[in-house]
């Protein structure tokens, strides 16, 4: 069975930001996550969700300093600092009260894929977290932890005959 769930990538303001008024400077936090947000060859923060954030800020005549930081810092800074926002974040029940949600900016299906020849038995997100240490294990821990990824329902469009069974999820 292929558990999966559609995730909404959202733009969220820290609860401390509720006092921000039009024209005040904002700090936007995000992480490196291509193609949504990343550092380009010119050493500028780029990506299609970054373009959306810049456009909204321009339309609101709001100066916005975008900072690319590790994900755990983005979450911490947005919750702690006034006039801050975080983007390219999954909206999950555990985060609902942490932010004032501005709205969705993209919908995505997230899945974990494995090589069919490998002897992997992954039926849920817990199985993925306890595989022996290999490159990518950190990603699995991240995906199953702080990113908000959870096991969901199987996508009826998947072709199990063409893929090895395993978990797939998005928050």
PDB file of C-alpha atoms in Angstrom:
ATOM      1  CA  UNK A   1       0.000   0.000   0.000  1.00  0.00           C
ATOM      2  CA  UNK A   2       1.242   3.492  -0.817  1.00  0.00           C
ATOM      3  CA  UNK A   3       0.209   5.935   1.880  1.00  0.00           C
ATOM      4  CA  UNK A   4       0.147   9.473   0.557  1.00  0.00           C
ATOM      5  CA  UNK A   5      -1.423  12.789   1.342  1.00  0.00           C
ATOM      6  CA  UNK A   6      -1.602  16.039  -0.522  1.00  0.00           C
ATOM      7  CA  UNK A   7       0.130  18.893   1.209  1.00  0.00           C
ATOM      8  CA  UNK A   8      -0.528  22.566   0.916  1.00  0.00           C
ATOM      9  CA  UNK A   9       2.583  24.667   0.919  1.00  0.00           C
ATOM     10  CA  UNK A  10       1.610  27.869   2.636  1.00  0.00           C
ATOM     11  CA  UNK A  11       2.707  31.320   3.608  1.00  0.00           C
ATOM     12  CA  UNK A  12       2.348  31.926   7.339  1.00  0.00           C
ATOM     13  CA  UNK A  13       2.937  34.872   9.612  1.00  0.00           C
ATOM     14  CA  UNK A  14       4.259  34.373  13.109  1.00  0.00           C
ATOM     15  CA  UNK A  15       1.601  35.000  15.755  1.00  0.00           C
ATOM     16  CA  UNK A  16       3.799  37.836  17.052  1.00  0.00           C
ATOM     17  CA  UNK A  17       3.327  39.506  13.654  1.00  0.00           C
ATOM     18  CA  UNK A  18      -0.350  40.218  14.215  1.00  0.00           C
ATOM     19  CA  UNK A  19       0.501  43.793  15.183  1.00  0.00           C
ATOM     20  CA  UNK A  20       2.323  44.543  11.921  1.00  0.00           C
ATOM     21  CA  UNK A  21       0.752  47.286   9.851  1.00  0.00           C
ATOM     22  CA  UNK A  22       0.969  48.150   6.168  1.00  0.00           C
ATOM     23  CA  UNK A  23       4.352  49.472   5.147  1.00  0.00           C
ATOM     24  CA  UNK A  24       6.263  47.948   8.084  1.00  0.00           C
ATOM     25  CA  UNK A  25       9.329  45.900   7.194  1.00  0.00           C
ATOM     26  CA  UNK A  26       8.986  42.121   7.409  1.00  0.00           C
ATOM     27  CA  UNK A  27      11.579  39.384   7.654  1.00  0.00           C
ATOM     28  CA  UNK A  28      10.704  36.299   5.628  1.00  0.00           C
ATOM     29  CA  UNK A  29      12.363  33.015   6.602  1.00  0.00           C
ATOM     30  CA  UNK A  30      12.666  30.004   4.354  1.00  0.00           C
ATOM     31  CA  UNK A  31      15.027  27.128   3.676  1.00  0.00           C
ATOM     32  CA  UNK A  32      16.827  25.766   0.625  1.00  0.00           C
ATOM     33  CA  UNK A  33      14.171  23.651  -1.118  1.00  0.00           C
ATOM     34  CA  UNK A  34      14.405  23.673  -4.909  1.00  0.00           C
ATOM     35  CA  UNK A  35      12.477  24.715  -6.943  1.00  0.00           C
ATOM     36  CA  UNK A  36      10.439  26.557  -4.314  1.00  0.00           C
ATOM     37  CA  UNK A  37      13.256  28.576  -2.703  1.00  0.00           C
ATOM     38  CA  UNK A  38      17.012  28.385  -3.192  1.00  0.00           C
ATOM     39  CA  UNK A  39      20.229  30.391  -3.568  1.00  0.00           C
ATOM     40  CA  UNK A  40      20.878  30.948  -7.285  1.00  0.00           C
ATOM     41  CA  UNK A  41      24.186  31.349  -9.161  1.00  0.00           C
ATOM     42  CA  UNK A  42      24.124  35.110  -8.497  1.00  0.00           C
ATOM     43  CA  UNK A  43      23.943  34.428  -4.744  1.00  0.00           C
ATOM     44  CA  UNK A  44      20.336  35.679  -4.593  1.00  0.00           C
ATOM     45  CA  UNK A  45      17.397  33.900  -3.002  1.00  0.00           C
ATOM     46  CA  UNK A  46      15.260  32.647  -5.864  1.00  0.00           C
ATOM     47  CA  UNK A  47      12.477  30.180  -6.645  1.00  0.00           C
ATOM     48  CA  UNK A  48       8.846  30.390  -7.594  1.00  0.00           C
ATOM     49  CA  UNK A  49       7.503  30.699  -4.036  1.00  0.00           C
ATOM     50  CA  UNK A  50      10.110  33.390  -3.374  1.00  0.00           C
ATOM     51  CA  UNK A  51       8.765  35.246  -6.421  1.00  0.00           C
ATOM     52  CA  UNK A  52       5.254  35.029  -4.944  1.00  0.00           C
ATOM     53  CA  UNK A  53       6.447  36.424  -1.591  1.00  0.00           C
ATOM     54  CA  UNK A  54       8.287  39.278  -3.339  1.00  0.00           C
ATOM     55  CA  UNK A  55       5.197  40.103  -5.445  1.00  0.00           C
ATOM     56  CA  UNK A  56       2.885  40.172  -2.410  1.00  0.00           C
ATOM     57  CA  UNK A  57       5.353  42.394  -0.529  1.00  0.00           C
ATOM     58  CA  UNK A  58       5.608  44.773  -3.502  1.00  0.00           C
ATOM     59  CA  UNK A  59       1.810  44.930  -3.860  1.00  0.00           C
ATOM     60  CA  UNK A  60       1.556  45.799  -0.148  1.00  0.00           C
ATOM     61  CA  UNK A  61       4.420  48.292  -0.394  1.00  0.00           C
ATOM     62  CA  UNK A  62       6.200  46.350   2.345  1.00  0.00           C
ATOM     63  CA  UNK A  63       9.968  46.044   2.560  1.00  0.00           C
ATOM     64  CA  UNK A  64      10.784  42.356   3.025  1.00  0.00           C
ATOM     65  CA  UNK A  65      14.165  40.924   3.968  1.00  0.00           C
ATOM     66  CA  UNK A  66      14.222  37.271   2.860  1.00  0.00           C
ATOM     67  CA  UNK A  67      16.597  35.003   4.773  1.00  0.00           C
ATOM     68  CA  UNK A  68      17.546  31.470   3.764  1.00  0.00           C
ATOM     69  CA  UNK A  69      18.224  29.545   6.999  1.00  0.00           C
ATOM     70  CA  UNK A  70      18.010  25.937   8.228  1.00  0.00           C
ATOM     71  CA  UNK A  71      14.392  24.865   8.680  1.00  0.00           C
ATOM     72  CA  UNK A  72      14.486  24.586  12.480  1.00  0.00           C
ATOM     73  CA  UNK A  73      15.765  28.175  12.696  1.00  0.00           C
ATOM     74  CA  UNK A  74      13.091  29.408  10.292  1.00  0.00           C
ATOM     75  CA  UNK A  75      10.402  27.909  12.533  1.00  0.00           C
ATOM     76  CA  UNK A  76      11.995  29.298  15.702  1.00  0.00           C
ATOM     77  CA  UNK A  77      12.665  32.806  14.335  1.00  0.00           C
ATOM     78  CA  UNK A  78       9.177  33.169  12.878  1.00  0.00           C
ATOM     79  CA  UNK A  79       7.555  32.256  16.180  1.00  0.00           C
ATOM     80  CA  UNK A  80       9.894  34.425  18.251  1.00  0.00           C
ATOM     81  CA  UNK A  81      10.372  37.573  16.154  1.00  0.00           C
ATOM     82  CA  UNK A  82       7.829  40.298  15.453  1.00  0.00           C
ATOM     83  CA  UNK A  83       7.044  41.166  11.846  1.00  0.00           C
ATOM     84  CA  UNK A  84       8.245  37.846  10.506  1.00  0.00           C
ATOM     85  CA  UNK A  85       6.850  35.236   8.178  1.00  0.00           C
ATOM     86  CA  UNK A  86       7.762  31.769   6.992  1.00  0.00           C
ATOM     87  CA  UNK A  87       7.044  30.341   3.587  1.00  0.00           C
ATOM     88  CA  UNK A  88       7.077  27.008   1.838  1.00  0.00           C
ATOM     89  CA  UNK A  89       5.676  25.411   4.987  1.00  0.00           C
ATOM     90  CA  UNK A  90       3.243  22.507   5.202  1.00  0.00           C
ATOM     91  CA  UNK A  91       0.051  23.440   6.990  1.00  0.00           C
ATOM     92  CA  UNK A  92      -0.642  20.661   9.496  1.00  0.00           C
ATOM     93  CA  UNK A  93      -2.880  20.580  12.586  1.00  0.00           C
ATOM     94  CA  UNK A  94       0.101  20.721  14.974  1.00  0.00           C
ATOM     95  CA  UNK A  95       1.137  24.085  13.498  1.00  0.00           C
ATOM     96  CA  UNK A  96      -2.311  25.642  13.218  1.00  0.00           C
ATOM     97  CA  UNK A  97      -2.091  27.739  16.392  1.00  0.00           C
ATOM     98  CA  UNK A  98       1.577  28.680  15.896  1.00  0.00           C
ATOM     99  CA  UNK A  99       0.955  30.974  12.932  1.00  0.00           C
ATOM    100  CA  UNK A 100      -1.569  33.285  11.345  1.00  0.00           C
ATOM    101  CA  UNK A 101      -1.985  31.524   8.011  1.00  0.00           C
ATOM    102  CA  UNK A 102      -2.018  33.839   5.010  1.00  0.00           C
ATOM    103  CA  UNK A 103      -2.905  31.203   2.460  1.00  0.00           C
ATOM    104  CA  UNK A 104      -1.777  28.411   0.196  1.00  0.00           C
ATOM    105  CA  UNK A 105       0.821  29.102  -2.454  1.00  0.00           C
ATOM    106  CA  UNK A 106       1.166  25.611  -3.915  1.00  0.00           C
ATOM    107  CA  UNK A 107      -0.240  22.109  -3.540  1.00  0.00           C
ATOM    108  CA  UNK A 108       2.171  19.179  -3.658  1.00  0.00           C
ATOM    109  CA  UNK A 109       2.140  15.386  -3.345  1.00  0.00           C
ATOM    110  CA  UNK A 110       5.163  14.088  -1.458  1.00  0.00           C
ATOM    111  CA  UNK A 111       6.327  10.485  -1.677  1.00  0.00           C
ATOM    112  CA  UNK A 112       9.293   8.399  -0.632  1.00  0.00           C
ATOM    113  CA  UNK A 113      10.719   6.302  -3.460  1.00  0.00           C
ATOM    114  CA  UNK A 114      13.071   3.333  -3.280  1.00  0.00           C
ATOM    115  CA  UNK A 115      15.008   1.204  -5.735  1.00  0.00           C
ATOM    116  CA  UNK A 116      12.896  -1.826  -6.636  1.00  0.00           C
ATOM    117  CA  UNK A 117      15.844  -4.268  -6.417  1.00  0.00           C
ATOM    118  CA  UNK A 118      16.544  -3.376  -2.772  1.00  0.00           C
ATOM    119  CA  UNK A 119      15.096  -5.595  -0.077  1.00  0.00           C
ATOM    120  CA  UNK A 120      13.122  -2.873   1.693  1.00  0.00           C
ATOM    121  CA  UNK A 121       9.955  -3.488   3.607  1.00  0.00           C
ATOM    122  CA  UNK A 122       8.433  -0.074   4.223  1.00  0.00           C
ATOM    123  CA  UNK A 123       4.748  -0.091   5.011  1.00  0.00           C
ATOM    124  CA  UNK A 124       4.500   3.078   7.099  1.00  0.00           C
ATOM    125  CA  UNK A 125       6.503   6.158   8.061  1.00  0.00           C
ATOM    126  CA  UNK A 126       7.927   4.416  11.152  1.00  0.00           C
ATOM    127  CA  UNK A 127       9.508   1.730   8.953  1.00  0.00           C
ATOM    128  CA  UNK A 128      11.231   4.450   6.936  1.00  0.00           C
ATOM    129  CA  UNK A 129      12.703   6.037  10.054  1.00  0.00           C
ATOM    130  CA  UNK A 130      14.444   2.890  11.290  1.00  0.00           C
ATOM    131  CA  UNK A 131      16.281   1.780   8.150  1.00  0.00           C
ATOM    132  CA  UNK A 132      20.022   1.234   8.545  1.00  0.00           C
ATOM    133  CA  UNK A 133      22.131   4.376   8.238  1.00  0.00           C
ATOM    134  CA  UNK A 134      22.681   5.383   4.616  1.00  0.00           C
ATOM    135  CA  UNK A 135      22.792   8.688   2.778  1.00  0.00           C
ATOM    136  CA  UNK A 136      19.266  10.009   2.865  1.00  0.00           C
ATOM    137  CA  UNK A 137      18.470   8.762   6.365  1.00  0.00           C
ATOM    138  CA  UNK A 138      18.670  12.326   7.605  1.00  0.00           C
ATOM    139  CA  UNK A 139      16.094  13.237   4.951  1.00  0.00           C
ATOM    140  CA  UNK A 140      13.799  10.449   6.126  1.00  0.00           C
ATOM    141  CA  UNK A 141      14.109  11.621   9.719  1.00  0.00           C
ATOM    142  CA  UNK A 142      13.466  15.192   8.613  1.00  0.00           C
ATOM    143  CA  UNK A 143      10.524  14.197   6.418  1.00  0.00           C
ATOM    144  CA  UNK A 144       9.019  12.161   9.238  1.00  0.00           C
ATOM    145  CA  UNK A 145       9.703  14.776  11.875  1.00  0.00           C
ATOM    146  CA  UNK A 146      10.038  18.511  11.731  1.00  0.00           C
ATOM    147  CA  UNK A 147       8.703  18.954   8.191  1.00  0.00           C
ATOM    148  CA  UNK A 148       5.282  17.747   9.312  1.00  0.00           C
ATOM    149  CA  UNK A 149       5.158  14.750   6.986  1.00  0.00           C
ATOM    150  CA  UNK A 150       2.746  12.100   8.172  1.00  0.00           C
ATOM    151  CA  UNK A 151       1.462   8.830   6.833  1.00  0.00           C
ATOM    152  CA  UNK A 152      -1.715   9.363   4.858  1.00  0.00           C
ATOM    153  CA  UNK A 153      -4.059   7.468   2.565  1.00  0.00           C
ATOM    154  CA  UNK A 154      -3.090   5.616  -0.592  1.00  0.00           C
ATOM    155  CA  UNK A 155      -3.351   7.530  -3.838  1.00  0.00           C
ATOM    156  CA  UNK A 156      -5.699   5.575  -6.134  1.00  0.00           C
ATOM    157  CA  UNK A 157      -3.703   6.732  -9.179  1.00  0.00           C
ATOM    158  CA  UNK A 158      -0.507   4.938  -8.151  1.00  0.00           C
ATOM    159  CA  UNK A 159       0.517   1.813 -10.032  1.00  0.00           C
ATOM    160  CA  UNK A 160       1.843  -0.625  -7.391  1.00  0.00           C
ATOM    161  CA  UNK A 161       2.883  -3.059 -10.130  1.00  0.00           C
ATOM    162  CA  UNK A 162       5.426  -0.482 -11.319  1.00  0.00           C
ATOM    163  CA  UNK A 163       6.758   0.635  -7.937  1.00  0.00           C
ATOM    164  CA  UNK A 164       7.944  -0.968  -4.728  1.00  0.00           C
ATOM    165  CA  UNK A 165       5.526  -0.450  -1.874  1.00  0.00           C
ATOM    166  CA  UNK A 166       6.536   2.139   0.672  1.00  0.00           C
ATOM    167  CA  UNK A 167       5.329   5.190   2.533  1.00  0.00           C
ATOM    168  CA  UNK A 168       4.610   8.508   0.991  1.00  0.00           C
ATOM    169  CA  UNK A 169       3.249  11.429   2.826  1.00  0.00           C
ATOM    170  CA  UNK A 170       2.808  15.131   3.076  1.00  0.00           C
ATOM    171  CA  UNK A 171       1.456  17.119   5.947  1.00  0.00           C
TER     172      UNK A 171
END
